[in-house]
Amino acid sequence: MRMSRTAGLLLSTAVCGALALGTAGPAFSAVGAPSTAAAVDVPPIPGAEALGQQTKVLGDAAGVLKPVTDLLTAALAAPGGKLPAADADSLGKAVTDAIAKAGEAAPKAPTRGAEAVDLKAKALADLQVKVTALLEVAKKGDPKALAVAVQATITASVNVLVSIVLGGGLPAADLPGLPKLPTLPGVPPVPALPGVPETPKLPAVPGTPELPAAPALPAAPSVPGLGG
């Protein structure tokens, strides 16, 4: 089938136009694309360092309590209070590693009193003793002895938590109804965070002036002969 000369010219023109637009399209897009906005200075968070330290203290407490609660839950759920030796060893190792990590996390700077650091160290050491005793009982399967060991471990965990809360530089609880917690000697009070400056108020916008009243239009003259 032969193509007419007119059809050939039209087809050739369409192909050339498509190629031209296809090449120029990305260029047009690049020219029309909005430029990246200049970096805006972000103000620092007031008291970020102190807040970060308090957050770390909470993380240290959670890091110790989580493996302990895993061990207690497994021991209480075990038939007859007897854990398989492999499970007991695995759960006990997780607690030992967490206690060691919490002991190393104590800050070396003199931000906390020596007594607070000593109490935390004593609480961690006592928790390790109670956990070791719990593991020995759990491997034997003595329900009565297990109940005593679980209670002792819970109490030791509370000691660790309180020593961290009171000596870790955390703010005092402020929920109405809660008793005021004592403070440990040598622990400085939590510094107040600097206030955030208020946003300056915008000046009042002047009201729009009233427009002058439009003058009354003159009465139309009467046309002779149209009177009633």
Short mmCIF file of C-alpha atoms in Angstrom, two decimals:
data_model
loop_
_atom_site.label_atom_id
_atom_site.label_comp_id
_atom_site.label_asym_id
_atom_site.label_seq_id
_atom_site.Cartn_x
_atom_site.Cartn_y
_atom_site.Cartn_z
CA MET A 1 0.00 0.00 0.00
CA ARG A 2 1.50 3.29 -1.11
CA MET A 3 1.13 6.40 1.04
CA SER A 4 0.09 9.63 -0.62
CA ARG A 5 2.48 12.55 -0.61
CA THR A 6 0.17 14.63 1.60
CA ALA A 7 -0.17 11.84 4.16
CA GLY A 8 3.60 11.33 4.14
CA LEU A 9 4.22 15.01 4.84
CA LEU A 10 1.74 14.99 7.69
CA LEU A 11 3.27 11.89 9.23
CA SER A 12 6.79 13.28 8.92
CA THR A 13 5.75 16.53 10.58
CA ALA A 14 4.07 14.69 13.47
CA VAL A 15 7.13 12.51 14.11
CA CYS A 16 9.49 15.48 14.11
CA GLY A 17 7.22 17.37 16.47
CA ALA A 18 7.02 14.43 18.85
CA LEU A 19 10.80 14.05 18.89
CA ALA A 20 11.29 17.76 19.49
CA LEU A 21 8.82 17.85 22.35
CA GLY A 22 10.20 14.66 23.82
CA THR A 23 13.66 16.21 24.01
CA ALA A 24 12.54 19.59 25.23
CA GLY A 25 10.03 18.24 27.75
CA PRO A 26 12.57 17.42 30.50
CA ALA A 27 14.23 20.79 29.92
CA PHE A 28 10.93 22.57 30.38
CA SER A 29 10.27 20.54 33.52
CA ALA A 30 13.68 21.42 34.95
CA VAL A 31 13.17 25.11 34.24
CA GLY A 32 9.68 25.16 35.69
CA ALA A 33 10.48 23.05 38.80
CA PRO A 34 10.52 25.05 42.03
CA SER A 35 13.95 25.53 43.55
CA THR A 36 14.76 23.92 46.88
CA ALA A 37 13.98 26.25 49.73
CA ALA A 38 16.93 27.61 51.63
CA ALA A 39 17.72 25.87 54.91
CA VAL A 40 15.90 27.43 57.82
CA ASP A 41 17.65 27.76 61.17
CA VAL A 42 15.92 25.46 63.68
CA PRO A 43 16.06 26.72 67.27
CA PRO A 44 17.54 24.25 69.80
CA ILE A 45 15.33 22.43 72.29
CA PRO A 46 15.60 24.13 75.71
CA GLY A 47 17.28 21.84 78.26
CA ALA A 48 17.80 19.04 75.74
CA GLU A 49 20.85 17.67 77.57
CA ALA A 50 19.06 17.37 80.93
CA LEU A 51 15.99 15.87 79.30
CA GLY A 52 18.15 13.36 77.46
CA GLN A 53 19.79 12.28 80.73
CA GLN A 54 16.40 11.77 82.37
CA THR A 55 15.23 9.74 79.39
CA LYS A 56 18.33 7.56 79.67
CA VAL A 57 17.62 6.93 83.36
CA LEU A 58 14.15 5.68 82.48
CA GLY A 59 15.63 3.47 79.79
CA ASP A 60 18.13 1.99 82.26
CA ALA A 61 15.32 1.12 84.67
CA ALA A 62 13.28 -0.50 81.91
CA GLY A 63 16.33 -2.42 80.71
CA VAL A 64 16.65 -4.11 84.09
CA LEU A 65 12.99 -4.73 84.86
CA LYS A 66 12.02 -6.26 81.51
CA PRO A 67 14.22 -9.41 81.73
CA VAL A 68 13.31 -9.81 85.41
CA THR A 69 9.59 -9.77 84.63
CA ASP A 70 10.19 -12.24 81.79
CA LEU A 71 11.82 -14.61 84.28
CA LEU A 72 9.09 -14.17 86.88
CA THR A 73 6.34 -14.72 84.30
CA ALA A 74 7.96 -17.89 82.99
CA ALA A 75 8.55 -19.29 86.49
CA LEU A 76 4.98 -18.65 87.59
CA ALA A 77 3.58 -20.20 84.39
CA ALA A 78 5.77 -23.33 84.55
CA PRO A 79 3.91 -26.52 85.57
CA GLY A 80 4.60 -27.15 89.23
CA GLY A 81 6.90 -24.13 89.26
CA LYS A 82 9.64 -26.07 87.47
CA LEU A 83 11.48 -24.50 84.55
CA PRO A 84 13.56 -26.52 82.09
CA ALA A 85 17.24 -25.99 82.84
CA ALA A 86 17.91 -24.49 79.40
CA ASP A 87 15.08 -21.96 79.79
CA ALA A 88 16.16 -21.04 83.31
CA ASP A 89 19.75 -20.50 82.21
CA SER A 90 18.70 -18.36 79.23
CA LEU A 91 16.35 -16.19 81.27
CA GLY A 92 18.87 -15.87 84.08
CA LYS A 93 21.64 -14.79 81.70
CA ALA A 94 19.40 -12.04 80.30
CA VAL A 95 18.87 -10.69 83.82
CA THR A 96 22.59 -10.89 84.68
CA ASP A 97 23.54 -9.03 81.49
CA ALA A 98 20.93 -6.32 82.19
CA ILE A 99 22.16 -5.85 85.76
CA ALA A 100 25.75 -5.54 84.57
CA LYS A 101 24.75 -3.00 81.92
CA ALA A 102 22.77 -0.94 84.44
CA GLY A 103 25.77 -0.90 86.77
CA GLU A 104 28.02 0.40 84.01
CA ALA A 105 25.50 3.10 83.07
CA ALA A 106 26.09 5.09 86.27
CA PRO A 107 27.41 8.55 85.30
CA LYS A 108 30.98 9.29 86.34
CA ALA A 109 30.42 13.03 86.58
CA PRO A 110 29.52 14.32 90.05
CA THR A 111 25.90 14.98 89.15
CA ARG A 112 24.64 12.53 91.73
CA GLY A 113 25.62 11.96 95.34
CA ALA A 114 27.92 9.09 96.24
CA GLU A 115 25.22 7.65 98.49
CA ALA A 116 22.76 7.47 95.63
CA VAL A 117 25.26 5.63 93.45
CA ASP A 118 26.07 3.24 96.30
CA LEU A 119 22.38 2.51 96.89
CA LYS A 120 21.86 1.69 93.24
CA ALA A 121 24.89 -0.61 93.23
CA LYS A 122 23.65 -2.35 96.39
CA ALA A 123 20.15 -2.74 94.95
CA LEU A 124 21.52 -4.27 91.73
CA ALA A 125 23.76 -6.66 93.67
CA ASP A 126 20.86 -7.71 95.88
CA LEU A 127 18.66 -8.29 92.85
CA GLN A 128 21.30 -10.57 91.37
CA VAL A 129 21.39 -12.62 94.59
CA LYS A 130 17.59 -12.96 94.63
CA VAL A 131 17.49 -13.96 90.96
CA THR A 132 20.15 -16.61 91.47
CA ALA A 133 18.14 -18.08 94.35
CA LEU A 134 14.99 -18.00 92.23
CA LEU A 135 16.69 -19.90 89.41
CA GLU A 136 17.86 -22.63 91.76
CA VAL A 137 14.35 -23.11 93.10
CA ALA A 138 12.77 -22.99 89.63
CA LYS A 139 15.01 -25.80 88.41
CA LYS A 140 13.92 -28.04 91.28
CA GLY A 141 10.19 -27.42 91.02
CA ASP A 142 9.15 -26.53 94.58
CA PRO A 143 5.95 -24.42 94.39
CA LYS A 144 6.11 -23.10 97.96
CA ALA A 145 9.76 -22.19 97.77
CA LEU A 146 9.16 -20.65 94.34
CA ALA A 147 6.46 -18.33 95.72
CA VAL A 148 8.89 -17.08 98.39
CA ALA A 149 11.68 -16.60 95.84
CA VAL A 150 9.38 -14.74 93.43
CA GLN A 151 8.25 -12.37 96.18
CA ALA A 152 11.86 -11.70 97.19
CA THR A 153 12.80 -10.99 93.57
CA ILE A 154 9.88 -8.59 93.15
CA THR A 155 10.92 -6.71 96.29
CA ALA A 156 14.52 -6.54 95.07
CA SER A 157 13.29 -5.19 91.72
CA VAL A 158 11.33 -2.46 93.50
CA ASN A 159 14.51 -1.55 95.40
CA VAL A 160 16.33 -1.15 92.10
CA LEU A 161 13.54 0.94 90.64
CA VAL A 162 13.33 3.25 93.66
CA SER A 163 17.11 3.70 93.82
CA ILE A 164 17.10 4.72 90.16
CA VAL A 165 14.10 7.06 90.49
CA LEU A 166 15.37 8.82 93.61
CA GLY A 167 18.99 9.00 92.60
CA GLY A 168 18.77 9.40 88.85
CA GLY A 169 17.95 13.09 88.63
CA LEU A 170 14.34 12.53 87.60
CA PRO A 171 11.72 15.21 88.31
CA ALA A 172 9.39 14.72 91.25
CA ALA A 173 5.96 13.29 90.56
CA ASP A 174 3.28 15.99 90.42
CA LEU A 175 0.05 13.99 90.14
CA PRO A 176 -2.39 15.17 92.85
CA GLY A 177 -2.90 12.45 95.44
CA LEU A 178 0.56 10.91 95.19
CA PRO A 179 2.72 11.21 98.31
CA LYS A 180 5.86 13.28 98.15
CA LEU A 181 8.88 11.05 97.63
CA PRO A 182 11.93 11.52 99.85
CA THR A 183 15.23 12.67 98.40
CA LEU A 184 18.59 11.03 98.83
CA PRO A 185 21.44 12.97 100.46
CA GLY A 186 23.85 14.46 97.98
CA VAL A 187 21.44 14.36 95.04
CA PRO A 188 21.02 17.88 93.63
CA PRO A 189 17.52 19.01 92.72
CA VAL A 190 16.46 18.80 89.12
CA PRO A 191 17.25 22.16 87.47
CA ALA A 192 14.35 24.05 86.01
CA LEU A 193 14.26 24.10 82.24
CA PRO A 194 14.64 27.52 80.63
CA GLY A 195 11.36 29.01 79.58
CA VAL A 196 10.45 29.30 75.96
CA PRO A 197 10.19 33.00 74.97
CA GLU A 198 6.76 34.14 74.04
CA THR A 199 6.01 34.95 70.44
CA PRO A 200 5.85 38.76 70.04
CA LYS A 201 2.40 40.08 69.37
CA LEU A 202 1.71 41.60 65.98
CA PRO A 203 0.76 45.30 65.95
CA ALA A 204 -2.91 46.03 65.65
CA VAL A 205 -4.13 46.43 62.12
CA PRO A 206 -5.82 49.87 61.63
CA GLY A 207 -9.46 49.72 60.73
CA THR A 208 -10.65 50.43 57.22
CA PRO A 209 -11.76 54.09 56.93
CA GLU A 210 -15.40 54.62 56.15
CA LEU A 211 -16.23 55.79 52.63
CA PRO A 212 -18.02 59.16 52.28
CA ALA A 213 -21.70 58.94 51.64
CA ALA A 214 -22.70 59.22 47.99
CA PRO A 215 -24.42 62.55 47.14
CA ALA A 216 -28.12 62.41 46.49
CA LEU A 217 -29.12 62.49 42.85
CA PRO A 218 -31.12 65.57 41.72
CA ALA A 219 -34.79 65.03 41.07
CA ALA A 220 -35.66 64.45 37.45
CA PRO A 221 -37.42 67.45 35.86
CA SER A 222 -41.05 66.97 35.07
CA VAL A 223 -41.98 66.72 31.39
CA PRO A 224 -44.80 69.04 30.31
CA GLY A 225 -47.92 67.23 29.27
CA LEU A 226 -47.18 64.10 31.32
CA GLY A 227 -48.62 65.37 34.57
CA GLY A 228 -51.50 63.47 36.15
#
